[in-house]
């Protein structure tokens, strides 16, 4: 179970930039984590307690008719604070929990004609394992999206994820696993 709190504030109006900033702290009781039990061996176990605290920023600015920008970021510090039977985990960062994540985007949205957006996502460094010995580096990913609103009930769209075909790790449990390469998809909805 989770015990926590969050507080923050919103600044802005309907015609200018809007900024939301919040701080949070959560105590995560008995999280299930893959615990290293030997060389190249892991077992799912409950830890005693992990603390997750940080800040979240979310902003939007409608700077012209149909045009907007967004900026979002999360700074989260995760730490194992109790680990019965696993003292080597105390003070370690939770696996697969990047300290910093963010996104910046720009969009054009004319709901009767076209929608288009470009965004850049950042995922910070993180660890694959509980003992923080298998790092996974940070990555910047760029995505594009465009759609044509044929009529109010039909839309044709095209999207590209990981536009620059970045190679990045998403797992290191025995074999390094890379994230999705450039991905082009589209359709009608």
Coordinates of N, CA and C in Angstrom, one line a residue:
X1 N 0.8 -1.2 0.0 CA 0.0 0.0 0.0 C 0.9 1.2 0.0
X2 N 0.2 2.3 -0.2 CA 1.0 3.6 -0.4 C 0.4 4.6 0.6
X3 N 1.3 5.3 1.2 CA 0.9 6.4 2.1 C 1.6 7.6 1.5
X4 N 0.9 8.7 1.3 CA 1.6 9.8 0.7 C 0.8 11.1 0.7
X5 N 1.4 12.1 0.1 CA 0.7 13.4 0.0 C 1.3 14.2 -1.1
X6 N 0.4 15.1 -1.6 CA 0.8 15.9 -2.7 C 0.2 17.3 -2.5
X7 N 0.9 18.3 -2.9 CA 0.4 19.7 -2.8 C 1.0 20.5 -4.0
X8 N 0.3 21.5 -4.4 CA 0.8 22.3 -5.5 C -0.1 23.5 -5.8
X9 N 0.2 24.1 -6.9 CA -0.6 25.3 -7.3 C -0.6 25.4 -8.8
X10 N -1.7 26.1 -9.3 CA -1.8 26.4 -10.7 C -1.7 27.9 -10.8
X11 N -1.0 28.3 -11.9 CA -1.0 29.7 -12.2 C -1.3 29.9 -13.7
X12 N -2.1 30.9 -14.0 CA -2.4 31.2 -15.3 C -3.9 31.5 -15.5
X13 N -4.2 31.7 -16.8 CA -5.6 32.0 -17.2 C -5.9 31.3 -18.5
X14 N -7.1 31.5 -19.0 CA -7.6 30.8 -20.2 C -6.9 31.4 -21.4
X15 N -6.4 32.6 -21.4 CA -5.8 33.2 -22.5 C -4.3 33.2 -22.6
X16 N -3.6 32.9 -21.5 CA -2.2 32.9 -21.5 C -1.6 31.6 -21.0
X17 N -0.3 31.6 -20.7 CA 0.3 30.3 -20.2 C -0.4 29.9 -18.9
X18 N -0.4 28.5 -18.7 CA -0.9 27.9 -17.5 C 0.2 27.0 -17.0
X19 N 0.6 27.2 -15.7 CA 1.6 26.4 -15.1 C 1.1 25.7 -13.9
X20 N 1.4 24.4 -13.8 CA 1.0 23.6 -12.6 C 2.3 23.1 -12.0
X21 N 2.5 23.3 -10.7 CA 3.6 22.8 -10.1 C 3.2 22.1 -8.8
X22 N 3.6 20.9 -8.6 CA 3.2 20.1 -7.4 C 4.4 19.4 -6.9
X23 N 4.4 19.2 -5.6 CA 5.4 18.4 -4.9 C 4.7 17.2 -4.3
X24 N 5.4 16.1 -4.2 CA 4.8 14.9 -3.7 C 5.8 14.1 -2.8
X25 N 5.3 13.3 -1.9 CA 6.1 12.3 -1.2 C 5.2 11.1 -0.9
X26 N 5.7 10.0 -1.3 CA 5.0 8.7 -1.1 C 5.9 7.7 -0.4
X27 N 5.3 7.0 0.6 CA 6.0 5.8 1.2 C 5.2 4.6 0.6
X28 N 6.0 3.8 -0.1 CA 5.5 2.6 -0.8 C 5.8 1.4 0.1
X29 N 4.8 0.8 0.8 CA 5.0 -0.3 1.7 C 5.0 -1.6 0.9
X30 N 6.0 -2.4 1.2 CA 6.1 -3.8 0.6 C 6.0 -3.8 -0.9
X31 N 6.8 -3.0 -1.6 CA 6.9 -3.0 -3.0 C 7.5 -4.3 -3.5
X32 N 7.0 -4.9 -4.6 CA 7.6 -6.1 -5.2 C 8.7 -5.7 -6.2
X33 N 9.9 -6.2 -5.9 CA 11.1 -5.9 -6.7 C 11.8 -7.1 -7.1
X34 N 12.4 -7.2 -8.3 CA 13.3 -8.3 -8.6 C 14.6 -8.1 -7.8
X35 N 14.8 -8.9 -6.8 CA 16.0 -8.8 -5.9 C 17.1 -9.8 -6.4
X36 N 18.3 -9.2 -6.5 CA 19.5 -10.0 -6.9 C 19.8 -11.0 -5.7
X37 N 19.8 -12.3 -6.1 CA 20.0 -13.3 -5.0 C 21.3 -14.1 -5.3
X38 N 22.0 -13.8 -6.4 CA 23.2 -14.5 -6.8 C 23.7 -14.0 -8.1
X39 N 24.8 -14.5 -8.6 CA 25.3 -14.1 -10.0 C 24.2 -14.4 -11.0
X40 N 23.8 -13.4 -11.7 CA 22.8 -13.6 -12.8 C 21.5 -14.2 -12.3
X41 N 21.1 -14.1 -11.1 CA 19.9 -14.7 -10.5 C 19.1 -13.6 -9.8
X42 N 17.8 -13.5 -10.1 CA 17.0 -12.6 -9.4 C 15.7 -13.3 -9.0
X43 N 15.1 -12.8 -7.9 CA 13.8 -13.4 -7.4 C 12.9 -12.2 -7.0
X44 N 11.6 -12.3 -7.4 CA 10.7 -11.3 -7.0 C 10.4 -11.4 -5.5
X45 N 10.6 -10.3 -4.8 CA 10.5 -10.3 -3.3 C 9.8 -8.9 -2.9
X46 N 9.2 -9.0 -1.8 CA 8.7 -7.7 -1.2 C 9.8 -7.1 -0.4
X47 N 10.0 -5.8 -0.6 CA 10.9 -5.0 0.2 C 10.1 -4.4 1.3
X48 N 10.7 -3.8 2.3 CA 10.0 -3.3 3.4 C 9.3 -1.9 3.1
X49 N 10.2 -1.0 2.6 CA 9.6 0.4 2.3 C 10.5 1.1 1.3
X50 N 9.9 1.8 0.4 CA 10.6 2.7 -0.5 C 9.9 4.0 -0.5
X51 N 10.8 5.1 -0.5 CA 10.3 6.4 -0.5 C 10.5 7.1 -1.8
X52 N 9.4 7.7 -2.3 CA 9.4 8.4 -3.6 C 9.0 9.8 -3.4
X53 N 9.8 10.7 -3.7 CA 9.5 12.2 -3.5 C 10.0 13.0 -4.6
X54 N 9.3 14.1 -4.9 CA 9.8 14.9 -6.0 C 8.9 16.0 -6.4
X55 N 9.1 16.5 -7.6 CA 8.3 17.6 -8.1 C 7.8 17.3 -9.5
X56 N 6.6 17.8 -9.8 CA 6.1 17.7 -11.2 C 5.7 19.1 -11.7
X57 N 6.1 19.3 -12.9 CA 5.7 20.6 -13.6 C 5.0 20.2 -14.9
X58 N 3.9 21.0 -15.1 CA 3.1 20.8 -16.3 C 2.6 22.1 -16.7
X59 N 2.9 22.5 -18.0 CA 2.6 23.8 -18.5 C 2.0 23.7 -19.9
X60 N 1.2 24.7 -20.2 CA 0.6 24.8 -21.5 C 0.5 26.3 -21.9
X61 N 0.7 26.6 -23.1 CA 0.6 28.0 -23.6 C -0.1 28.0 -24.9
X62 N -1.3 28.5 -25.0 CA -2.0 28.7 -26.3 C -1.5 30.0 -26.9
X63 N -0.5 30.0 -27.7 CA 0.2 31.3 -28.0 C -0.4 31.9 -29.3
X64 N -1.2 31.2 -30.0 CA -1.9 31.8 -31.2 C -3.1 30.9 -31.5
X65 N -4.0 31.4 -32.4 CA -5.1 30.6 -32.7 C -4.7 29.2 -33.3
X66 N -5.2 28.2 -32.6 CA -4.9 26.8 -33.0 C -3.5 26.3 -32.6
X67 N -2.7 27.1 -32.1 CA -1.3 26.7 -31.7 C -1.1 26.7 -30.2
X68 N -0.3 25.7 -29.8 CA 0.0 25.6 -28.4 C 1.3 24.9 -28.2
X69 N 1.9 25.2 -27.0 CA 3.1 24.4 -26.6 C 2.8 23.8 -25.3
X70 N 3.5 22.7 -25.0 CA 3.4 22.1 -23.7 C 4.8 21.8 -23.2
X71 N 5.0 21.8 -21.9 CA 6.2 21.5 -21.2 C 5.9 20.7 -20.0
X72 N 6.4 19.6 -19.8 CA 6.2 18.8 -18.6 C 7.5 18.1 -18.1
X73 N 7.6 18.0 -16.8 CA 8.8 17.4 -16.3 C 8.5 16.8 -14.9
X74 N 9.1 15.7 -14.6 CA 9.0 15.1 -13.3 C 10.4 14.8 -12.8
X75 N 10.7 15.2 -11.6 CA 11.9 15.0 -10.9 C 11.5 14.1 -9.7
X76 N 12.0 12.9 -9.7 CA 11.6 11.9 -8.6 C 12.8 11.3 -8.1
X77 N 12.9 11.4 -6.8 CA 14.0 10.7 -6.0 C 13.4 9.4 -5.4
X78 N 13.9 8.3 -5.8 CA 13.4 7.0 -5.2 C 14.5 6.4 -4.3
X79 N 14.1 5.9 -3.2 CA 15.1 5.3 -2.3 C 14.5 4.2 -1.5
X80 N 15.2 3.1 -1.5 CA 14.8 2.0 -0.6 C 15.2 2.3 0.8
X81 N 14.2 2.4 1.7 CA 14.5 2.8 3.1 C 14.4 1.7 4.1
X82 N 13.8 0.6 3.7 CA 13.7 -0.6 4.6 C 13.8 -1.8 3.7
X83 N 14.6 -2.7 4.0 CA 14.8 -4.0 3.2 C 15.1 -5.1 4.1
X84 N 14.2 -5.6 4.8 CA 14.5 -6.8 5.7 C 15.1 -7.9 5.0
X85 N 16.3 -8.4 5.5 CA 17.0 -9.5 4.9 C 17.8 -9.1 3.7
X86 N 17.8 -7.8 3.3 CA 18.5 -7.3 2.1 C 19.2 -6.0 2.4
X87 N 20.1 -6.0 3.4 CA 20.7 -4.7 3.8 C 21.5 -4.0 2.6
X88 N 21.9 -4.7 1.6 CA 22.7 -4.1 0.5 C 21.8 -3.2 -0.3
X89 N 20.5 -3.3 -0.2 CA 19.6 -2.4 -0.9 C 19.2 -1.1 -0.3
X90 N 19.6 -0.9 1.0 CA 19.2 0.3 1.7 C 19.9 1.5 1.0
X91 N 19.2 2.5 0.7 CA 19.7 3.7 0.0 C 19.8 3.6 -1.5
X92 N 19.5 2.5 -2.0 CA 19.5 2.3 -3.5 C 18.3 2.9 -4.1
X93 N 18.5 3.3 -5.4 CA 17.4 3.8 -6.2 C 16.5 2.6 -6.7
X94 N 15.2 2.8 -6.7 CA 14.4 1.7 -7.3 C 14.7 1.4 -8.7
X95 N 14.7 0.2 -9.1 CA 15.0 -0.2 -10.5 C 14.0 0.4 -11.5
X96 N 14.5 0.8 -12.7 CA 13.7 1.3 -13.8 C 12.9 2.5 -13.3
X97 N 13.5 3.4 -12.5 CA 12.8 4.6 -12.1 C 13.8 5.8 -12.4
X98 N 13.6 6.4 -13.5 CA 14.5 7.5 -13.8 C 14.3 8.7 -12.9
X99 N 15.3 9.3 -12.5 CA 15.2 10.5 -11.7 C 14.5 11.7 -12.4
X100 N 14.8 11.8 -13.7 CA 14.2 12.9 -14.4 C 13.6 12.4 -15.7
X101 N 12.4 12.9 -16.0 CA 11.7 12.7 -17.2 C 11.1 14.0 -17.7
X102 N 11.0 14.2 -19.0 CA 10.4 15.4 -19.5 C 9.8 15.3 -20.9
X103 N 9.1 16.3 -21.2 CA 8.5 16.4 -22.6 C 8.2 17.8 -23.0
X104 N 8.6 18.1 -24.2 CA 8.2 19.4 -24.8 C 7.5 19.2 -26.1
X105 N 6.5 19.9 -26.3 CA 5.7 19.7 -27.6 C 5.1 21.0 -28.1
X106 N 4.9 21.0 -29.4 CA 4.2 22.1 -30.1 C 3.2 21.4 -30.9
X107 N 2.0 22.1 -31.0 CA 0.9 21.5 -31.7 C 0.0 22.5 -32.4
X108 N -0.5 22.1 -33.5 CA -1.5 22.9 -34.3 C -2.8 22.1 -34.3
X109 N -3.9 22.6 -33.8 CA -5.1 21.9 -33.7 C -6.3 22.7 -34.2
X110 N -6.7 22.4 -35.4 CA -7.9 23.0 -36.0 C -8.8 21.8 -36.2
X111 N -9.7 21.6 -35.2 CA -10.5 20.4 -35.1 C -11.4 20.2 -36.4
X112 N -11.6 21.2 -37.2 CA -12.4 21.0 -38.4 C -11.6 20.6 -39.6
X113 N -10.2 20.7 -39.5 CA -9.4 20.5 -40.6 C -8.2 19.6 -40.3
X114 N -7.2 20.1 -39.6 CA -6.0 19.4 -39.4 C -5.5 19.5 -37.9
X115 N -4.8 18.5 -37.6 CA -4.1 18.4 -36.3 C -2.7 18.0 -36.6
X116 N -1.7 18.6 -36.0 CA -0.3 18.2 -36.1 C 0.4 18.5 -34.9
X117 N 1.4 17.7 -34.5 CA 2.2 17.9 -33.3 C 3.6 17.3 -33.5
X118 N 4.5 17.9 -32.8 CA 5.9 17.4 -32.7 C 6.2 17.5 -31.2
X119 N 6.9 16.4 -30.7 CA 7.3 16.4 -29.3 C 8.6 15.8 -29.2
X120 N 9.3 16.2 -28.1 CA 10.6 15.7 -27.8 C 10.4 15.2 -26.3
X121 N 10.8 13.9 -26.1 CA 10.7 13.3 -24.8 C 12.1 13.0 -24.3
X122 N 12.3 13.2 -23.0 CA 13.5 12.8 -22.3 C 13.3 11.8 -21.2
X123 N 14.0 10.8 -21.2 CA 14.0 9.8 -20.1 C 15.4 9.7 -19.6
X124 N 15.5 10.1 -18.3 CA 16.9 10.1 -17.7 C 17.5 8.8 -17.4
X125 N 18.7 8.8 -16.9 CA 19.4 7.6 -16.5 C 18.6 6.9 -15.4
X126 N 18.7 5.6 -15.4 CA 18.1 4.7 -14.5 C 18.9 3.4 -14.3
X127 N 18.5 2.6 -13.4 CA 19.1 1.3 -13.2 C 18.1 0.2 -13.6
X128 N 18.7 -0.9 -14.1 CA 17.8 -2.0 -14.4 C 17.6 -2.9 -13.2
X129 N 18.6 -2.9 -12.3 CA 18.6 -3.8 -11.2 C 18.5 -3.1 -9.8
X130 N 18.2 -3.9 -8.8 CA 18.0 -3.5 -7.4 C 19.2 -3.0 -6.8
X131 N 20.4 -3.5 -7.2 CA 21.7 -3.1 -6.5 C 22.4 -2.0 -7.3
X132 N 21.7 -1.4 -8.3 CA 22.2 -0.3 -9.0 C 23.5 -0.5 -9.7
X133 N 23.7 -1.6 -10.3 CA 25.0 -1.9 -11.0 C 24.8 -2.0 -12.5
X134 N 23.6 -2.0 -12.9 CA 23.3 -2.1 -14.4 C 22.6 -0.8 -14.9
X135 N 23.4 0.2 -15.2 CA 22.8 1.5 -15.6 C 22.2 1.4 -17.0
X136 N 21.2 2.2 -17.2 CA 20.6 2.4 -18.5 C 20.7 3.9 -18.8
X137 N 21.4 4.3 -19.8 CA 21.6 5.7 -20.1 C 20.3 6.5 -20.4
X138 N 20.5 7.8 -20.5 CA 19.3 8.6 -20.8 C 19.1 8.6 -22.3
X139 N 17.9 9.1 -22.7 CA 17.6 9.2 -24.2 C 16.7 10.3 -24.4
X140 N 16.9 10.9 -25.6 CA 15.9 11.9 -26.2 C 15.2 11.3 -27.3
X141 N 13.9 11.3 -27.4 CA 13.1 10.8 -28.5 C 12.2 11.8 -29.1
X142 N 12.1 11.8 -30.4 CA 11.3 12.8 -31.1 C 10.1 12.1 -31.8
X143 N 8.9 12.6 -31.6 CA 7.7 12.0 -32.2 C 7.0 13.1 -33.0
X144 N 6.4 12.6 -34.1 CA 5.6 13.5 -35.0 C 4.2 12.9 -35.2
X145 N 3.2 13.7 -35.3 CA 1.8 13.2 -35.5 C 1.1 14.2 -36.4
X146 N 0.3 13.7 -37.4 CA -0.6 14.6 -38.2 C -1.8 13.9 -38.5
X147 N -2.9 14.6 -38.5 CA -4.2 14.0 -38.9 C -5.0 15.0 -39.7
X148 N -5.8 14.4 -40.6 CA -6.7 15.2 -41.5 C -8.1 14.8 -41.0
X149 N -8.9 15.8 -40.7 CA -10.3 15.5 -40.2 C -11.2 15.5 -41.5
X150 N -11.5 14.3 -42.0 CA -12.3 14.2 -43.2 C -13.7 14.8 -43.0
X151 N -14.2 14.4 -41.9 CA -15.5 15.0 -41.4 C -15.6 14.7 -39.9
X152 N -16.6 15.2 -39.2 CA -16.7 15.0 -37.8 C -16.6 13.6 -37.3
X153 N -16.9 12.6 -38.1 CA -16.8 11.2 -37.7 C -15.6 10.4 -38.2
X154 N -14.8 11.1 -39.1 CA -13.7 10.3 -39.7 C -12.4 11.1 -39.7
X155 N -11.3 10.5 -39.4 CA -10.0 11.1 -39.4 C -9.0 10.2 -40.0
X156 N -8.1 10.7 -40.8 CA -6.9 9.9 -41.3 C -5.7 10.5 -40.6
X157 N -4.8 9.6 -40.1 CA -3.7 10.0 -39.4 C -2.4 9.3 -39.8
X158 N -1.3 9.9 -39.5 CA 0.0 9.4 -39.7 C 0.9 9.8 -38.5
X159 N 1.7 8.9 -38.0 CA 2.6 9.2 -36.9 C 3.9 8.5 -37.0
X160 N 4.9 9.2 -36.5 CA 6.3 8.6 -36.5 C 6.8 8.7 -35.0
X161 N 7.1 7.6 -34.4 CA 7.7 7.6 -33.1 C 9.2 7.3 -33.2
X162 N 10.0 7.9 -32.4 CA 11.5 7.8 -32.5 C 12.0 8.1 -33.8
X163 N 11.6 9.3 -34.3 CA 11.9 9.8 -35.6 C 13.4 9.6 -36.0
X164 N 14.3 9.9 -35.1 CA 15.8 9.8 -35.4 C 16.4 8.4 -35.2
X165 N 15.5 7.4 -34.9 CA 15.9 6.0 -34.8 C 17.0 5.9 -33.7
X166 N 16.8 6.5 -32.6 CA 17.7 6.4 -31.4 C 17.7 4.9 -30.9
X167 N 18.9 4.4 -30.6 CA 19.0 3.1 -29.9 C 19.2 3.4 -28.4
X168 N 18.3 2.8 -27.6 CA 18.4 3.0 -26.2 C 18.0 1.7 -25.4
X169 N 18.5 1.5 -24.2 CA 18.2 0.4 -23.4 C 16.9 0.5 -22.7
X170 N 16.1 -0.6 -22.6 CA 14.9 -0.6 -21.8 C 15.0 -1.8 -20.8
X171 N 16.0 -2.6 -21.0 CA 16.2 -3.8 -20.1 C 17.5 -4.3 -20.2
X172 N 18.0 -4.9 -19.1 CA 19.4 -5.5 -19.0 C 19.4 -6.7 -18.2
X173 N 18.4 -7.5 -18.3 CA 18.3 -8.7 -17.4 C 18.9 -9.9 -18.1
X174 N 20.2 -10.0 -18.2 CA 20.9 -11.1 -18.9 C 21.2 -10.7 -20.3
X175 N 20.2 -10.2 -21.1 CA 20.4 -9.7 -22.4 C 20.0 -8.3 -22.5
X176 N 20.8 -7.4 -23.1 CA 20.3 -6.0 -23.2 C 19.2 -6.0 -24.2
X177 N 18.1 -5.3 -23.8 CA 16.9 -5.1 -24.6 C 16.8 -3.7 -25.0
X178 N 16.7 -3.4 -26.3 CA 16.6 -2.0 -26.8 C 15.2 -1.6 -27.0
X179 N 14.9 -0.3 -26.9 CA 13.6 0.2 -27.1 C 13.2 0.2 -28.6
X180 N 12.0 0.6 -28.8 CA 11.4 0.6 -30.1 C 12.2 1.4 -31.1
X181 N 12.6 0.9 -32.3 CA 13.2 1.8 -33.3 C 12.2 2.7 -33.9
X182 N 12.7 3.4 -34.9 CA 11.7 4.3 -35.6 C 10.5 3.5 -36.0
X183 N 9.3 4.1 -35.7 CA 8.1 3.4 -35.9 C 7.1 4.3 -36.6
X184 N 6.7 4.0 -37.8 CA 5.8 4.7 -38.7 C 4.5 4.0 -38.7
X185 N 3.4 4.7 -38.3 CA 2.1 4.0 -38.4 C 1.0 5.1 -38.8
X186 N -0.1 4.6 -39.2 CA -1.1 5.5 -39.6 C -2.4 4.7 -39.7
X187 N -3.5 5.4 -40.0 CA -4.7 4.7 -40.2 C -5.9 5.6 -40.3
X188 N -7.1 5.1 -40.2 CA -8.3 5.8 -40.3 C -9.1 5.5 -39.0
X189 N -9.6 6.5 -38.4 CA -10.4 6.3 -37.2 C -11.6 7.2 -37.2

